[in-house]
Amino acid sequence: MKKNIYCIIMAGGIGSRLWPISKKNNPKQFIDIVDRGLNLFQESFKRLNKICFKKNIYIVTNQNYKYLVKKSVKIHENQILCEPMMKNTAACIAYATYKIHHINRNANLIISPSDHLIKNQSELFKILNKAINHVSRKNILMTLGISITRPDTNYGYIEYNQNNSNNIYEVKRFTEKPDLKTAKKFIKKENYLWNSGIFIWNSKTIINSFRKNMKYLHESFSSFKYFFETDKEKKFIEKLYKGLNNISIDYGILEKEKNVFVMKCDFEWNDLGTYKSIFSVIKKENHNNAILGKNIKIFNSKNNLIFSRSNRNLIIDGLKDYILIDTNDSLLLIKKENEHKLKEYIKEIS
């Protein structure tokens, strides 16, 4: 039943790989990066609101971004869950899960990042409804796997057993962001998918997994369950988070459980976490330049990503295979092949 479907949107990341577009005070999920009219978080919210009731959508974000959430969408204050510090996805998902379970013990959960671009949404809705139907009847944990189109070192990969039932496969193992050589091996095999980071399960099933595999986290959230929906919730969360480990849901739960399955998906999906991913979704001009912004004139240049949010006139000549990002207060010019070094470079100006 639709009343038992809840959506959790994870919107607390900083997005440092997209500096200087994304900065600590205004991260990528709250920016309309590819000029579609809505920021990435708004797109995620709108997309999931077609699956479940608006009152059943919960946002987990950094406490510093609460005003950005409220600026982006109109929801009740109790649906915005503010983390006092970043503790990775296990804590983030647990916070929302235990709170929702306190409200509805039959809750079926869809967990989604807030920075994905999904174009064929009708196919996504069919898949999510199918997944919800499965997890509501069986004690399984499910993720969506995307068909691989290129060897990408910025994505996680899922290896699965090829015996399947209704396009649902048992997961053999997860591999997080492999090197290029390994990614090229994966793309040649028939039983690998990209890990979308979208999860579907029943609240009872995932809480049982927390109980088995992350005992301290489970006991902490369970012991304070009566503070949910009270004026003591914020104080409790601040105290609890200080004792939690920084662990992803993949490492804390999914890599340890035997009841993990993946549904193979073929809809157009992009995790807009790198400039490489942004380049892949923007329409190119004749010389394969991806250009976002006004007042940009290019000559004798090809295969570049050029993004401008400043009011300056840009004249570019002889540029090949570069990323050029121009904002009101920062300029980035880096070879596309060196994008992975960006985090290291940013430390020099922090």
mmCIF file of C-alpha atoms in Angstrom:
data_model
loop_
_atom_site.group_PDB
_atom_site.id
_atom_site.type_symbol
_atom_site.label_atom_id
_atom_site.label_comp_id
_atom_site.label_asym_id
_atom_site.label_seq_id
_atom_site.Cartn_x
_atom_site.Cartn_y
_atom_site.Cartn_z
ATOM 1 C CA MET A 1 0.000 0.000 0.000
ATOM 2 C CA LYS A 2 1.223 3.490 -0.841
ATOM 3 C CA LYS A 3 0.791 4.687 2.754
ATOM 4 C CA ASN A 4 3.623 2.317 3.757
ATOM 5 C CA ILE A 5 6.102 3.659 1.185
ATOM 6 C CA TYR A 6 8.657 6.120 2.548
ATOM 7 C CA CYS A 7 11.529 7.832 0.760
ATOM 8 C CA ILE A 8 14.805 8.932 2.326
ATOM 9 C CA ILE A 9 16.892 11.482 0.418
ATOM 10 C CA MET A 10 20.528 11.788 1.469
ATOM 11 C CA ALA A 11 21.515 15.428 0.962
ATOM 12 C CA GLY A 12 24.395 16.136 3.331
ATOM 13 C CA GLY A 13 27.478 15.839 1.124
ATOM 14 C CA ILE A 14 29.893 18.678 0.358
ATOM 15 C CA GLY A 15 30.610 17.741 -3.271
ATOM 16 C CA SER A 16 34.280 18.726 -3.129
ATOM 17 C CA ARG A 17 35.070 16.994 -6.451
ATOM 18 C CA LEU A 18 33.077 19.725 -8.202
ATOM 19 C CA TRP A 19 34.994 22.707 -6.822
ATOM 20 C CA PRO A 20 34.567 25.617 -7.479
ATOM 21 C CA ILE A 21 30.951 25.103 -8.625
ATOM 22 C CA SER A 22 30.228 23.190 -5.436
ATOM 23 C CA LYS A 23 31.503 24.672 -2.197
ATOM 24 C CA LYS A 24 31.004 23.929 1.473
ATOM 25 C CA ASN A 25 28.419 26.684 1.936
ATOM 26 C CA ASN A 26 26.492 25.708 -1.226
ATOM 27 C CA PRO A 27 27.122 22.083 -2.262
ATOM 28 C CA LYS A 28 26.268 20.535 -5.622
ATOM 29 C CA GLN A 29 22.915 19.016 -4.657
ATOM 30 C CA PHE A 30 21.469 22.502 -4.206
ATOM 31 C CA ILE A 31 22.739 23.775 -7.570
ATOM 32 C CA ASP A 32 21.181 23.512 -11.040
ATOM 33 C CA ILE A 33 24.465 22.300 -12.497
ATOM 34 C CA VAL A 34 23.268 21.351 -15.984
ATOM 35 C CA ASP A 35 20.675 24.106 -16.453
ATOM 36 C CA ARG A 36 17.504 22.003 -16.236
ATOM 37 C CA GLY A 37 15.505 24.540 -14.220
ATOM 38 C CA LEU A 38 15.698 22.680 -10.892
ATOM 39 C CA ASN A 39 18.636 21.920 -8.628
ATOM 40 C CA LEU A 40 19.600 18.263 -8.222
ATOM 41 C CA PHE A 41 17.920 17.957 -4.825
ATOM 42 C CA GLN A 42 14.672 19.408 -6.181
ATOM 43 C CA GLU A 43 14.766 16.932 -9.070
ATOM 44 C CA SER A 44 15.242 14.041 -6.628
ATOM 45 C CA PHE A 45 12.384 15.245 -4.428
ATOM 46 C CA LYS A 46 10.027 15.734 -7.376
ATOM 47 C CA ARG A 47 10.935 12.300 -8.752
ATOM 48 C CA LEU A 48 10.303 10.467 -5.473
ATOM 49 C CA ASN A 49 7.110 12.377 -4.755
ATOM 50 C CA LYS A 50 5.592 10.421 -7.657
ATOM 51 C CA ILE A 51 6.308 7.194 -5.770
ATOM 52 C CA CYS A 52 5.178 8.130 -2.276
ATOM 53 C CA PHE A 53 3.177 10.783 -0.446
ATOM 54 C CA LYS A 54 4.934 14.087 0.190
ATOM 55 C CA LYS A 55 4.508 13.628 3.950
ATOM 56 C CA ASN A 56 6.462 10.357 3.696
ATOM 57 C CA ILE A 57 9.627 11.906 2.229
ATOM 58 C CA TYR A 58 12.428 12.490 4.745
ATOM 59 C CA ILE A 59 15.576 14.477 4.044
ATOM 60 C CA VAL A 60 18.818 13.733 5.884
ATOM 61 C CA THR A 61 21.266 16.589 5.590
ATOM 62 C CA ASN A 62 23.995 18.506 7.365
ATOM 63 C CA GLN A 63 22.541 20.890 9.951
ATOM 64 C CA ASN A 64 24.209 23.751 8.054
ATOM 65 C CA TYR A 65 22.142 22.941 4.960
ATOM 66 C CA LYS A 66 18.726 22.964 6.586
ATOM 67 C CA TYR A 67 18.009 26.430 5.188
ATOM 68 C CA LEU A 68 18.937 25.207 1.670
ATOM 69 C CA VAL A 69 16.482 22.314 1.981
ATOM 70 C CA LYS A 70 13.713 24.659 3.159
ATOM 71 C CA LYS A 71 14.544 27.068 0.349
ATOM 72 C CA SER A 72 14.287 24.261 -2.218
ATOM 73 C CA VAL A 73 11.093 22.438 -1.160
ATOM 74 C CA LYS A 74 8.113 22.994 1.093
ATOM 75 C CA ILE A 75 7.851 20.215 3.663
ATOM 76 C CA HIS A 76 7.189 19.933 7.383
ATOM 77 C CA GLU A 77 10.111 20.724 9.645
ATOM 78 C CA ASN A 78 9.986 17.225 11.166
ATOM 79 C CA GLN A 79 10.821 15.725 7.759
ATOM 80 C CA ILE A 80 14.233 17.429 7.697
ATOM 81 C CA LEU A 81 16.685 15.378 9.737
ATOM 82 C CA CYS A 82 19.862 17.301 10.516
ATOM 83 C CA GLU A 83 23.113 15.492 11.198
ATOM 84 C CA PRO A 84 25.473 17.344 13.575
ATOM 85 C CA MET A 85 28.513 15.877 11.789
ATOM 86 C CA MET A 86 29.256 13.724 8.759
ATOM 87 C CA LYS A 87 29.404 10.024 9.648
ATOM 88 C CA ASN A 88 28.850 8.443 6.215
ATOM 89 C CA THR A 89 25.806 6.635 4.873
ATOM 90 C CA ALA A 90 25.276 3.980 7.592
ATOM 91 C CA ALA A 91 24.509 6.611 10.231
ATOM 92 C CA CYS A 92 22.552 8.759 7.797
ATOM 93 C CA ILE A 93 20.311 5.874 6.733
ATOM 94 C CA ALA A 94 19.952 4.556 10.281
ATOM 95 C CA TYR A 95 18.768 7.921 11.618
ATOM 96 C CA ALA A 96 15.935 8.155 9.100
ATOM 97 C CA THR A 97 15.129 4.434 9.283
ATOM 98 C CA TYR A 98 14.684 4.219 13.052
ATOM 99 C CA LYS A 99 12.609 7.402 13.087
ATOM 100 C CA ILE A 100 10.331 6.211 10.286
ATOM 101 C CA HIS A 101 10.025 2.754 11.878
ATOM 102 C CA HIS A 102 8.931 4.451 15.095
ATOM 103 C CA ILE A 103 6.127 6.095 13.094
ATOM 104 C CA ASN A 104 5.184 3.109 10.911
ATOM 105 C CA ARG A 105 6.413 -0.390 11.704
ATOM 106 C CA ASN A 106 5.365 -1.611 8.231
ATOM 107 C CA ALA A 107 7.396 0.978 6.349
ATOM 108 C CA ASN A 108 8.986 0.078 3.026
ATOM 109 C CA LEU A 109 11.918 2.365 2.317
ATOM 110 C CA ILE A 110 13.477 3.819 -0.822
ATOM 111 C CA ILE A 111 16.846 5.425 -0.084
ATOM 112 C CA SER A 112 18.226 7.770 -2.716
ATOM 113 C CA PRO A 113 21.162 10.153 -3.101
ATOM 114 C CA SER A 114 20.240 13.727 -3.989
ATOM 115 C CA ASP A 115 22.715 14.331 -6.825
ATOM 116 C CA HIS A 116 21.670 11.896 -9.548
ATOM 117 C CA LEU A 117 20.342 12.707 -12.998
ATOM 118 C CA ILE A 118 17.731 10.209 -14.242
ATOM 119 C CA LYS A 119 16.043 10.931 -17.558
ATOM 120 C CA ASN A 120 13.820 7.916 -18.276
ATOM 121 C CA GLN A 121 11.758 8.279 -15.132
ATOM 122 C CA SER A 122 8.796 6.155 -16.198
ATOM 123 C CA GLU A 123 11.114 3.126 -16.316
ATOM 124 C CA LEU A 124 12.499 4.034 -12.884
ATOM 125 C CA PHE A 125 8.991 4.153 -11.405
ATOM 126 C CA LYS A 126 8.178 0.681 -12.769
ATOM 127 C CA ILE A 127 11.385 -0.698 -11.252
ATOM 128 C CA LEU A 128 10.869 0.934 -7.868
ATOM 129 C CA ASN A 129 7.300 -0.311 -7.595
ATOM 130 C CA LYS A 130 8.461 -3.792 -8.518
ATOM 131 C CA ALA A 131 11.234 -3.616 -5.923
ATOM 132 C CA ILE A 132 8.851 -2.377 -3.221
ATOM 133 C CA ASN A 133 6.552 -5.311 -3.964
ATOM 134 C CA HIS A 134 9.446 -7.734 -3.409
ATOM 135 C CA VAL A 135 10.881 -6.271 -0.206
ATOM 136 C CA SER A 136 7.425 -5.965 1.370
ATOM 137 C CA ARG A 137 6.982 -9.745 1.040
ATOM 138 C CA LYS A 138 10.541 -11.015 1.542
ATOM 139 C CA ASN A 139 13.315 -10.286 4.023
ATOM 140 C CA ILE A 140 15.780 -9.034 1.448
ATOM 141 C CA LEU A 141 17.916 -5.966 0.892
ATOM 142 C CA MET A 142 17.836 -4.631 -2.639
ATOM 143 C CA THR A 143 19.872 -2.159 -4.654
ATOM 144 C CA LEU A 144 19.491 -0.933 -8.215
ATOM 145 C CA GLY A 145 22.332 -1.781 -10.594
ATOM 146 C CA ILE A 146 22.938 0.205 -13.779
ATOM 147 C CA SER A 147 24.200 -1.359 -17.006
ATOM 148 C CA ILE A 148 27.839 -0.315 -17.530
ATOM 149 C CA THR A 149 28.568 1.889 -20.550
ATOM 150 C CA ARG A 150 32.214 2.816 -19.890
ATOM 151 C CA PRO A 151 35.067 1.921 -17.499
ATOM 152 C CA ASP A 152 34.554 4.612 -14.857
ATOM 153 C CA THR A 153 36.770 4.733 -11.755
ATOM 154 C CA ASN A 154 34.407 7.068 -9.880
ATOM 155 C CA TYR A 155 31.583 4.539 -9.553
ATOM 156 C CA GLY A 156 31.098 1.488 -7.394
ATOM 157 C CA TYR A 157 30.534 -1.890 -9.079
ATOM 158 C CA ILE A 158 28.361 -4.897 -8.252
ATOM 159 C CA GLU A 159 29.209 -8.460 -9.232
ATOM 160 C CA TYR A 160 26.147 -10.709 -9.289
ATOM 161 C CA ASN A 161 25.221 -14.350 -9.787
ATOM 162 C CA GLN A 162 23.695 -14.728 -13.234
ATOM 163 C CA ASN A 163 20.903 -17.037 -12.114
ATOM 164 C CA ASN A 164 17.956 -14.684 -11.746
ATOM 165 C CA SER A 165 14.277 -14.474 -11.009
ATOM 166 C CA ASN A 166 12.378 -11.699 -12.769
ATOM 167 C CA ASN A 167 15.540 -9.662 -13.456
ATOM 168 C CA ILE A 168 16.601 -9.794 -9.786
ATOM 169 C CA TYR A 169 20.051 -11.207 -9.065
ATOM 170 C CA GLU A 170 21.887 -12.291 -5.932
ATOM 171 C CA VAL A 171 24.851 -10.023 -5.191
ATOM 172 C CA LYS A 172 28.249 -11.713 -4.994
ATOM 173 C CA ARG A 173 30.346 -8.700 -4.018
ATOM 174 C CA PHE A 174 30.701 -4.929 -4.116
ATOM 175 C CA THR A 175 33.807 -3.129 -5.413
ATOM 176 C CA GLU A 176 34.138 0.558 -4.574
ATOM 177 C CA LYS A 177 35.815 2.828 -7.144
ATOM 178 C CA PRO A 178 38.332 0.444 -8.751
ATOM 179 C CA ASP A 179 41.383 1.563 -10.700
ATOM 180 C CA LEU A 180 41.086 1.923 -14.479
ATOM 181 C CA LYS A 181 42.633 -1.467 -15.248
ATOM 182 C CA THR A 182 40.121 -3.221 -13.012
ATOM 183 C CA ALA A 183 37.188 -1.192 -14.345
ATOM 184 C CA LYS A 184 38.124 -2.222 -17.901
ATOM 185 C CA LYS A 185 38.044 -5.893 -16.802
ATOM 186 C CA PHE A 186 34.590 -5.437 -15.270
ATOM 187 C CA ILE A 187 33.080 -3.931 -18.407
ATOM 188 C CA LYS A 188 34.157 -6.999 -20.432
ATOM 189 C CA LYS A 189 32.261 -9.341 -18.102
ATOM 190 C CA GLU A 190 28.526 -9.927 -18.293
ATOM 191 C CA ASN A 191 27.804 -10.036 -14.568
ATOM 192 C CA TYR A 192 28.871 -6.559 -13.419
ATOM 193 C CA LEU A 193 26.756 -3.443 -12.923
ATOM 194 C CA TRP A 194 27.312 0.041 -11.598
ATOM 195 C CA ASN A 195 26.093 0.516 -8.040
ATOM 196 C CA SER A 196 23.496 3.310 -8.234
ATOM 197 C CA GLY A 197 23.437 3.879 -4.475
ATOM 198 C CA ILE A 198 19.633 3.571 -4.548
ATOM 199 C CA PHE A 199 18.419 1.031 -1.972
ATOM 200 C CA ILE A 200 15.017 -0.532 -1.302
ATOM 201 C CA TRP A 201 14.046 -2.553 1.763
ATOM 202 C CA ASN A 202 11.544 -2.947 4.572
ATOM 203 C CA SER A 203 12.391 -1.123 7.804
ATOM 204 C CA LYS A 204 12.173 -4.355 9.828
ATOM 205 C CA THR A 205 14.652 -6.095 7.514
ATOM 206 C CA ILE A 206 17.308 -3.366 7.611
ATOM 207 C CA ILE A 207 16.915 -2.870 11.378
ATOM 208 C CA ASN A 208 17.529 -6.577 11.831
ATOM 209 C CA SER A 209 20.702 -6.179 9.762
ATOM 210 C CA PHE A 210 21.816 -3.253 11.922
ATOM 211 C CA ARG A 211 21.164 -5.415 14.986
ATOM 212 C CA LYS A 212 23.399 -8.207 13.646
ATOM 213 C CA ASN A 213 26.194 -6.203 12.052
ATOM 214 C CA MET A 214 26.317 -2.782 13.750
ATOM 215 C CA LYS A 215 25.285 -3.559 17.307
ATOM 216 C CA TYR A 216 26.320 -0.255 18.892
ATOM 217 C CA LEU A 217 24.497 1.792 16.278
ATOM 218 C CA HIS A 218 21.374 -0.344 16.677
ATOM 219 C CA GLU A 219 21.350 -0.166 20.457
ATOM 220 C CA SER A 220 21.973 3.581 20.412
ATOM 221 C CA PHE A 221 19.062 4.424 18.111
ATOM 222 C CA SER A 222 16.761 1.856 19.734
ATOM 223 C CA SER A 223 17.356 3.044 23.282
ATOM 224 C CA PHE A 224 16.423 6.609 22.421
ATOM 225 C CA LYS A 225 13.465 5.879 20.154
ATOM 226 C CA TYR A 226 11.018 7.703 22.425
ATOM 227 C CA PHE A 227 12.848 10.980 21.796
ATOM 228 C CA PHE A 228 11.846 10.922 18.135
ATOM 229 C CA GLU A 229 9.237 13.546 17.288
ATOM 230 C CA THR A 230 9.950 15.399 20.573
ATOM 231 C CA ASP A 231 11.875 18.567 21.427
ATOM 232 C CA LYS A 232 14.665 16.339 22.807
ATOM 233 C CA GLU A 233 15.466 14.733 19.455
ATOM 234 C CA LYS A 234 18.138 17.253 18.420
ATOM 235 C CA LYS A 235 20.043 16.939 21.698
ATOM 236 C CA PHE A 236 19.864 13.153 21.540
ATOM 237 C CA ILE A 237 21.196 13.045 17.956
ATOM 238 C CA GLU A 238 24.109 15.344 18.824
ATOM 239 C CA LYS A 239 25.097 13.042 21.692
ATOM 240 C CA LEU A 240 24.604 9.843 19.701
ATOM 241 C CA TYR A 241 26.596 10.927 16.647
ATOM 242 C CA LYS A 242 29.725 11.601 18.704
ATOM 243 C CA GLY A 243 30.021 7.876 19.381
ATOM 244 C CA LEU A 244 29.267 6.569 15.865
ATOM 245 C CA ASN A 245 31.890 5.285 13.464
ATOM 246 C CA ASN A 246 32.336 6.726 9.982
ATOM 247 C CA ILE A 247 31.128 3.735 7.924
ATOM 248 C CA SER A 248 29.215 3.395 4.668
ATOM 249 C CA ILE A 249 26.072 1.266 4.460
ATOM 250 C CA ASP A 250 27.883 -0.873 1.865
ATOM 251 C CA TYR A 251 30.720 -1.749 4.221
ATOM 252 C CA GLY A 252 28.684 -1.837 7.438
ATOM 253 C CA ILE A 253 25.779 -3.925 6.160
ATOM 254 C CA LEU A 254 25.623 -4.932 2.500
ATOM 255 C CA GLU A 255 29.048 -6.578 2.241
ATOM 256 C CA LYS A 256 28.250 -8.728 5.295
ATOM 257 C CA GLU A 257 24.702 -9.887 4.594
ATOM 258 C CA LYS A 258 23.667 -12.880 2.474
ATOM 259 C CA ASN A 259 20.207 -11.592 1.559
ATOM 260 C CA VAL A 260 21.364 -8.793 -0.754
ATOM 261 C CA PHE A 261 19.970 -8.627 -4.290
ATOM 262 C CA VAL A 262 20.340 -6.272 -7.243
ATOM 263 C CA MET A 263 17.767 -5.358 -9.859
ATOM 264 C CA LYS A 264 19.320 -4.702 -13.257
ATOM 265 C CA CYS A 265 18.305 -1.359 -14.781
ATOM 266 C CA ASP A 266 18.799 0.137 -18.223
ATOM 267 C CA PHE A 267 17.431 3.656 -17.756
ATOM 268 C CA GLU A 268 19.715 6.640 -18.394
ATOM 269 C CA TRP A 269 21.444 7.401 -15.081
ATOM 270 C CA ASN A 270 24.311 9.630 -14.063
ATOM 271 C CA ASP A 271 25.845 10.348 -10.702
ATOM 272 C CA LEU A 272 26.867 13.972 -11.184
ATOM 273 C CA GLY A 273 29.794 13.758 -8.807
ATOM 274 C CA THR A 274 32.629 14.587 -11.192
ATOM 275 C CA TYR A 275 33.280 16.882 -14.125
ATOM 276 C CA LYS A 276 33.673 13.788 -16.273
ATOM 277 C CA SER A 277 30.074 12.806 -15.509
ATOM 278 C CA ILE A 278 28.838 16.343 -16.222
ATOM 279 C CA PHE A 279 30.693 16.347 -19.556
ATOM 280 C CA SER A 280 28.974 13.089 -20.508
ATOM 281 C CA VAL A 281 25.421 14.499 -20.173
ATOM 282 C CA ILE A 282 25.826 17.918 -21.818
ATOM 283 C CA LYS A 283 25.070 18.383 -25.495
ATOM 284 C CA LYS A 284 28.280 19.047 -27.433
ATOM 285 C CA GLU A 285 28.926 21.512 -30.226
ATOM 286 C CA ASN A 286 30.710 20.583 -33.481
ATOM 287 C CA HIS A 287 34.149 20.184 -31.895
ATOM 288 C CA ASN A 288 32.911 18.123 -28.951
ATOM 289 C CA ASN A 289 33.076 21.017 -26.497
ATOM 290 C CA ALA A 290 30.493 20.960 -23.695
ATOM 291 C CA ILE A 291 29.625 24.562 -22.890
ATOM 292 C CA LEU A 292 27.470 25.895 -20.053
ATOM 293 C CA GLY A 293 27.157 29.636 -19.608
ATOM 294 C CA LYS A 294 26.965 32.899 -21.518
ATOM 295 C CA ASN A 295 29.520 35.232 -23.092
ATOM 296 C CA ILE A 296 31.824 32.357 -24.104
ATOM 297 C CA LYS A 297 33.643 32.421 -27.438
ATOM 298 C CA ILE A 298 35.903 29.514 -28.388
ATOM 299 C CA PHE A 299 38.332 29.036 -31.279
ATOM 300 C CA ASN A 300 40.526 26.105 -32.367
ATOM 301 C CA SER A 301 39.469 24.140 -29.303
ATOM 302 C CA LYS A 302 37.982 20.672 -28.821
ATOM 303 C CA ASN A 303 36.933 18.087 -26.233
ATOM 304 C CA ASN A 304 36.651 20.632 -23.408
ATOM 305 C CA LEU A 305 34.164 21.213 -20.601
ATOM 306 C CA ILE A 306 33.687 24.972 -20.249
ATOM 307 C CA PHE A 307 31.410 26.266 -17.508
ATOM 308 C CA SER A 308 30.932 29.923 -16.603
ATOM 309 C CA ARG A 309 28.743 31.469 -13.924
ATOM 310 C CA SER A 310 30.608 34.791 -13.880
ATOM 311 C CA ASN A 311 29.685 37.948 -15.748
ATOM 312 C CA ARG A 312 32.997 38.031 -17.588
ATOM 313 C CA ASN A 313 33.476 37.634 -21.328
ATOM 314 C CA LEU A 314 35.567 34.527 -22.050
ATOM 315 C CA ILE A 315 37.659 34.156 -25.205
ATOM 316 C CA ILE A 316 39.351 30.759 -25.473
ATOM 317 C CA ASP A 317 41.789 29.661 -28.180
ATOM 318 C CA GLY A 318 43.761 26.443 -28.657
ATOM 319 C CA LEU A 319 42.398 24.514 -25.686
ATOM 320 C CA LYS A 320 42.116 20.715 -25.923
ATOM 321 C CA ASP A 321 40.897 18.163 -23.375
ATOM 322 C CA TYR A 322 40.583 20.610 -20.491
ATOM 323 C CA ILE A 323 38.088 21.501 -17.789
ATOM 324 C CA LEU A 324 37.606 25.258 -17.423
ATOM 325 C CA ILE A 325 35.312 26.442 -14.627
ATOM 326 C CA ASP A 326 34.798 30.170 -14.087
ATOM 327 C CA THR A 327 32.764 31.459 -11.125
ATOM 328 C CA ASN A 328 32.536 34.894 -9.561
ATOM 329 C CA ASP A 329 35.364 34.217 -7.118
ATOM 330 C CA SER A 330 37.327 31.243 -8.480
ATOM 331 C CA LEU A 331 38.852 29.844 -11.665
ATOM 332 C CA LEU A 332 39.717 26.215 -12.355
ATOM 333 C CA LEU A 333 41.753 25.121 -15.379
ATOM 334 C CA ILE A 334 42.810 21.488 -15.285
ATOM 335 C CA LYS A 335 43.468 18.705 -17.786
ATOM 336 C CA LYS A 336 40.576 16.274 -17.931
ATOM 337 C CA GLU A 337 42.968 13.393 -17.302
ATOM 338 C CA ASN A 338 44.079 15.025 -14.017
ATOM 339 C CA GLU A 339 40.619 15.577 -12.564
ATOM 340 C CA HIS A 340 41.236 12.913 -9.921
ATOM 341 C CA LYS A 341 43.925 15.171 -8.414
ATOM 342 C CA LEU A 342 41.507 18.031 -7.755
ATOM 343 C CA LYS A 343 40.848 17.168 -4.090
ATOM 344 C CA GLU A 344 44.589 17.200 -3.471
ATOM 345 C CA TYR A 345 44.999 20.587 -5.158
ATOM 346 C CA ILE A 346 42.138 22.152 -3.199
ATOM 347 C CA LYS A 347 43.991 21.475 0.058
ATOM 348 C CA GLU A 348 46.616 23.998 -1.035
ATOM 349 C CA ILE A 349 44.103 26.851 -0.902
ATOM 350 C CA SER A 350 42.014 25.735 2.073
#
